[in-house]
Amino acid sequence: DIQMTQSPSSLSASVGDRVTITCRASQSINSYLNWYHQKPGKAPKVLIYTASSLQSGVPSRFSGSGSGTDFTLTISSLQPEDFATYYCQQTYSVPWTFGQGTKVEIK
Amino acid sequence: QVQLVESGGGVVQPGGSLRLSCAASEFTFSSFGMHWVRQAPGKGLEWVAFINLDGNNKYYADSVKGRFTISRDSFKNVLYLQMNSLRAEDTAVYYCANYYYDSTHRYFDYWGQGTLVTVSS
């Protein structure tokens, strides 16, 4: 199974901050890396798919990069509605696996 | 507006069974593979099971293999998860999600709101 490791597990940031979350795969997954965010009590929503493609309707302050084993999600200017938990996920091979999550909290 | 609505969750004793449903609307259900994903209280996301668009291919997480069965009724636009021999560690919110898959992209697109399964005596 491919293990996905996110860092950090949590972070505190202020509105307007630039935030970066990293995700590392235990083996190469090409660009089959997706990012989701989840607010308490709600279902996850896809933000970025295939490493760098922005899902329709997602603000342009979100961006993704990387390939192979190392990936990054960047929020260029954190907004109040962005405080949530973020998960990376590989869809390169079965079983599909998620990172452990990164909780973004208000400083 | 695509809708996926899960139902069937509840409280069940260890060793018991439960069947979850996921009803799809405003959505070409028969054109997509479908997943079940779960989230234990306070924990992260865990993929559980997948069924392809015609129901001929199914995959399961090792943690549920042999106990859970995924199926679909593309006439009724409903996805199912039959869960047998339930354990305390199966306690979670269960989500259904469709699988967007083409030559370039593969991701879990639309998600339901989830249904809570609690395994407890």
GROMACS .gro file of C-alpha atoms in nm:
model
  228
    1ASP     CA    1   0.000   0.000   0.000
    2ILE     CA    2   0.116   0.356  -0.068
    3GLN     CA    3   0.154   0.559   0.250
    4MET     CA    4   0.074   0.930   0.237
    5THR     CA    5   0.239   1.155   0.494
    6GLN     CA    6   0.129   1.513   0.543
    7SER     CA    7   0.310   1.786   0.729
    8PRO     CA    8   0.244   1.961   0.947
    9SER     CA    9  -0.038   1.779   1.127
   10SER     CA   10  -0.171   2.114   1.239
   11LEU     CA   11  -0.089   2.479   1.204
   12SER     CA   12  -0.209   2.812   1.335
   13ALA     CA   13  -0.228   3.103   1.095
   14SER     CA   14  -0.389   3.443   1.059
   15VAL     CA   15  -0.623   3.572   0.793
   16GLY     CA   16  -0.411   3.690   0.502
   17ASP     CA   17  -0.122   3.452   0.572
   18ARG     CA   18   0.033   3.235   0.306
   19VAL     CA   19  -0.003   2.870   0.407
   20THR     CA   20   0.180   2.568   0.269
   21ILE     CA   21   0.099   2.204   0.340
   22THR     CA   22   0.316   1.923   0.210
   23CYS     CA   23   0.234   1.564   0.126
   24ARG     CA   24   0.482   1.286   0.061
   25ALA     CA   25   0.403   0.950  -0.095
   26SER     CA   26   0.596   0.635  -0.002
   27GLN     CA   27   0.654   0.567  -0.373
   28SER     CA   28   0.606   0.754  -0.696
   29ILE     CA   29   0.243   0.829  -0.778
   30ASN     CA   30   0.311   1.038  -1.089
   31SER     CA   31   0.065   1.326  -1.056
   32TYR     CA   32  -0.229   1.126  -0.917
   33LEU     CA   33  -0.252   1.339  -0.607
   34ASN     CA   34  -0.567   1.517  -0.494
   35TRP     CA   35  -0.635   1.765  -0.215
   36TYR     CA   36  -0.961   1.788  -0.018
   37HIS     CA   37  -1.075   2.008   0.261
   38GLN     CA   38  -1.328   1.923   0.528
   39LYS     CA   39  -1.510   2.142   0.775
   40PRO     CA   40  -1.646   1.999   1.101
   41GLY     CA   41  -1.957   1.790   1.047
   42LYS     CA   42  -1.937   1.822   0.670
   43ALA     CA   43  -1.827   1.598   0.387
   44PRO     CA   44  -1.486   1.648   0.223
   45LYS     CA   45  -1.471   1.856  -0.093
   46VAL     CA   46  -1.211   1.833  -0.365
   47LEU     CA   47  -0.997   2.144  -0.410
   48ILE     CA   48  -0.714   2.031  -0.637
   49TYR     CA   49  -0.694   1.718  -0.851
   50THR     CA   50  -0.408   1.564  -1.042
   51ALA     CA   51  -0.159   1.763  -0.834
   52SER     CA   52  -0.230   2.106  -0.979
   53SER     CA   53  -0.575   2.129  -1.143
   54LEU     CA   54  -0.815   2.360  -0.963
   55GLN     CA   55  -1.164   2.218  -0.919
   56SER     CA   56  -1.441   2.429  -1.067
   57GLY     CA   57  -1.566   2.688  -0.820
   58VAL     CA   58  -1.259   2.673  -0.596
   59PRO     CA   59  -1.097   3.014  -0.538
   60SER     CA   60  -0.772   3.083  -0.720
   61ARG     CA   61  -0.588   3.144  -0.389
   62PHE     CA   62  -0.558   2.763  -0.374
   63SER     CA   63  -0.285   2.602  -0.580
   64GLY     CA   64  -0.109   2.270  -0.595
   65SER     CA   65   0.225   2.152  -0.724
   66GLY     CA   66   0.452   1.853  -0.734
   67SER     CA   67   0.493   1.515  -0.898
   68GLY     CA   68   0.644   1.180  -0.816
   69THR     CA   69   0.653   1.164  -0.437
   70ASP     CA   70   0.645   1.524  -0.313
   71PHE     CA   71   0.349   1.758  -0.335
   72THR     CA   72   0.243   2.094  -0.197
   73LEU     CA   73  -0.086   2.271  -0.138
   74THR     CA   74  -0.059   2.647  -0.104
   75ILE     CA   75  -0.319   2.896   0.009
   76SER     CA   76  -0.188   3.235  -0.102
   77SER     CA   77  -0.394   3.446   0.137
   78LEU     CA   78  -0.584   3.259   0.406
   79GLN     CA   79  -0.950   3.354   0.441
   80PRO     CA   80  -1.185   3.288   0.736
   81GLU     CA   81  -1.368   3.016   0.543
   82ASP     CA   82  -1.041   2.828   0.486
   83PHE     CA   83  -1.005   2.716   0.846
   84ALA     CA   84  -1.060   2.343   0.805
   85THR     CA   85  -0.878   2.012   0.781
   86TYR     CA   86  -0.695   1.936   0.458
   87TYR     CA   87  -0.625   1.588   0.323
   88CYS     CA   88  -0.409   1.468   0.040
   89GLN     CA   89  -0.502   1.147  -0.143
   90GLN     CA   90  -0.335   0.926  -0.399
   91THR     CA   91  -0.537   0.769  -0.678
   92TYR     CA   92  -0.240   0.604  -0.847
   93SER     CA   93  -0.312   0.257  -0.717
   94VAL     CA   94  -0.550   0.051  -0.508
   95PRO     CA   95  -0.601   0.082  -0.216
   96TRP     CA   96  -0.667   0.453  -0.250
   97THR     CA   97  -0.507   0.619   0.051
   98PHE     CA   98  -0.531   0.951   0.227
   99GLY     CA   99  -0.285   1.149   0.430
  100GLN     CA  100  -0.358   1.184   0.800
  101GLY     CA  101  -0.482   1.540   0.758
  102THR     CA  102  -0.362   1.891   0.839
  103LYS     CA  103  -0.581   2.101   1.062
  104VAL     CA  104  -0.559   2.473   0.986
  105GLU     CA  105  -0.662   2.679   1.288
  106ILE     CA  106  -0.700   3.047   1.359
  107LYS     CA  107  -0.406   3.212   1.533
  108GLN     CA  108  -2.746   1.995  -0.844
  109VAL     CA  109  -2.586   1.654  -0.789
  110GLN     CA  110  -2.704   1.486  -0.474
  111LEU     CA  111  -2.577   1.178  -0.298
  112VAL     CA  112  -2.778   1.090   0.010
  113GLU     CA  113  -2.667   0.814   0.244
  114SER     CA  114  -2.901   0.631   0.478
  115GLY     CA  115  -2.915   0.316   0.686
  116GLY     CA  116  -2.675   0.407   0.964
  117GLY     CA  117  -2.753   0.343   1.327
  118VAL     CA  118  -2.646   0.159   1.639
  119VAL     CA  119  -2.569  -0.212   1.607
  120GLN     CA  120  -2.417  -0.467   1.841
  121PRO     CA  121  -2.076  -0.622   1.771
  122GLY     CA  122  -2.119  -0.910   1.529
  123GLY     CA  123  -2.432  -0.755   1.382
  124SER     CA  124  -2.514  -0.641   1.030
  125LEU     CA  125  -2.625  -0.322   0.865
  126ARG     CA  126  -2.691  -0.216   0.506
  127LEU     CA  127  -2.610   0.136   0.397
  128SER     CA  128  -2.765   0.301   0.093
  129CYS     CA  129  -2.654   0.597  -0.114
  130ALA     CA  130  -2.921   0.745  -0.341
  131ALA     CA  131  -2.800   0.950  -0.635
  132SER     CA  132  -2.996   1.221  -0.812
  133GLU     CA  133  -2.927   1.480  -1.081
  134PHE     CA  134  -2.636   1.260  -1.172
  135THR     CA  135  -2.560   1.003  -1.441
  136PHE     CA  136  -2.508   0.731  -1.183
  137SER     CA  137  -2.443   0.455  -1.435
  138SER     CA  138  -2.149   0.647  -1.584
  139PHE     CA  139  -1.935   0.648  -1.270
  140GLY     CA  140  -1.758   0.412  -1.040
  141MET     CA  141  -1.853   0.466  -0.677
  142HIS     CA  142  -1.668   0.455  -0.346
  143TRP     CA  143  -1.745   0.423   0.022
  144VAL     CA  144  -1.513   0.618   0.253
  145ARG     CA  145  -1.537   0.625   0.631
  146GLN     CA  146  -1.421   0.848   0.911
  147ALA     CA  147  -1.399   0.727   1.269
  148PRO     CA  148  -1.482   0.989   1.533
  149GLY     CA  149  -1.206   1.247   1.547
  150LYS     CA  150  -0.997   1.059   1.291
  151GLY     CA  151  -0.900   1.092   0.927
  152LEU     CA  152  -1.049   0.953   0.609
  153GLU     CA  153  -1.024   0.583   0.525
  154TRP     CA  154  -1.122   0.440   0.189
  155VAL     CA  155  -1.347   0.134   0.233
  156ALA     CA  156  -1.472  -0.004  -0.098
  157PHE     CA  157  -1.512   0.065  -0.470
  158ILE     CA  158  -1.740  -0.065  -0.743
  159ASN     CA  159  -1.693   0.016  -1.108
  160LEU     CA  160  -1.964   0.157  -1.331
  161ASP     CA  161  -2.106  -0.177  -1.444
  162GLY     CA  162  -2.058  -0.352  -1.111
  163ASN     CA  163  -1.817  -0.612  -1.244
  164ASN     CA  164  -1.511  -0.493  -1.054
  165LYS     CA  165  -1.498  -0.439  -0.681
  166TYR     CA  166  -1.217  -0.356  -0.442
  167TYR     CA  167  -1.207  -0.354  -0.064
  168ALA     CA  168  -0.980  -0.227   0.208
  169ASP     CA  169  -0.809  -0.512   0.392
  170SER     CA  170  -0.983  -0.399   0.712
  171VAL     CA  171  -1.327  -0.487   0.570
  172LYS     CA  172  -1.251  -0.759   0.315
  173GLY     CA  173  -1.469  -1.064   0.365
  174ARG     CA  174  -1.713  -0.874   0.587
  175PHE     CA  175  -1.841  -0.590   0.369
  176THR     CA  176  -1.997  -0.612   0.023
  177ILE     CA  177  -2.046  -0.321  -0.214
  178SER     CA  178  -2.315  -0.333  -0.480
  179ARG     CA  179  -2.518  -0.102  -0.698
  180ASP     CA  180  -2.856  -0.083  -0.865
  181SER     CA  181  -2.816   0.140  -1.168
  182PHE     CA  182  -3.189   0.128  -1.244
  183LYS     CA  183  -3.270   0.274  -0.904
  184ASN     CA  184  -2.953   0.489  -0.892
  185VAL     CA  185  -2.856   0.347  -0.555
  186LEU     CA  186  -2.525   0.230  -0.412
  187TYR     CA  187  -2.517  -0.016  -0.124
  188LEU     CA  188  -2.276  -0.134   0.142
  189GLN     CA  189  -2.371  -0.453   0.320
  190MET     CA  190  -2.175  -0.469   0.644
  191ASN     CA  191  -2.159  -0.798   0.835
  192SER     CA  192  -1.966  -0.914   1.142
  193LEU     CA  193  -1.939  -0.555   1.259
  194ARG     CA  194  -1.671  -0.460   1.508
  195ALA     CA  195  -1.626  -0.164   1.738
  196GLU     CA  196  -1.356  -0.032   1.507
  197ASP     CA  197  -1.611  -0.003   1.224
  198THR     CA  198  -1.774   0.283   1.415
  199ALA     CA  199  -1.755   0.580   1.179
  200VAL     CA  200  -1.938   0.818   0.953
  201TYR     CA  201  -1.968   0.649   0.615
  202TYR     CA  202  -1.962   0.859   0.300
  203CYS     CA  203  -2.035   0.761  -0.057
  204ALA     CA  204  -1.853   0.941  -0.337
  205ASN     CA  205  -1.837   0.911  -0.712
  206TYR     CA  206  -1.511   0.848  -0.890
  207TYR     CA  207  -1.423   1.086  -1.167
  208TYR     CA  208  -1.190   0.892  -1.394
  209ASP     CA  209  -1.054   0.972  -1.738
  210SER     CA  210  -0.724   0.938  -1.923
  211THR     CA  211  -0.567   1.213  -1.714
  212HIS     CA  212  -0.761   1.264  -1.393
  213ARG     CA  213  -0.881   1.042  -1.110
  214TYR     CA  214  -1.049   1.188  -0.804
  215PHE     CA  215  -1.345   1.157  -0.570
  216ASP     CA  216  -1.579   1.424  -0.700
  217TYR     CA  217  -1.920   1.446  -0.530
  218TRP     CA  218  -1.968   1.324  -0.174
  219GLY     CA  219  -2.279   1.253   0.028
  220GLN     CA  220  -2.338   1.404   0.371
  221GLY     CA  221  -2.252   1.080   0.550
  222THR     CA  222  -2.435   0.836   0.774
  223LEU     CA  223  -2.315   0.739   1.121
  224VAL     CA  224  -2.264   0.375   1.212
  225THR     CA  225  -2.205   0.299   1.578
  226VAL     CA  226  -2.105  -0.053   1.682
  227SER     CA  227  -2.157  -0.092   2.052
  228SER     CA  228  -2.311  -0.330   2.302
   0.00000   0.00000   0.00000
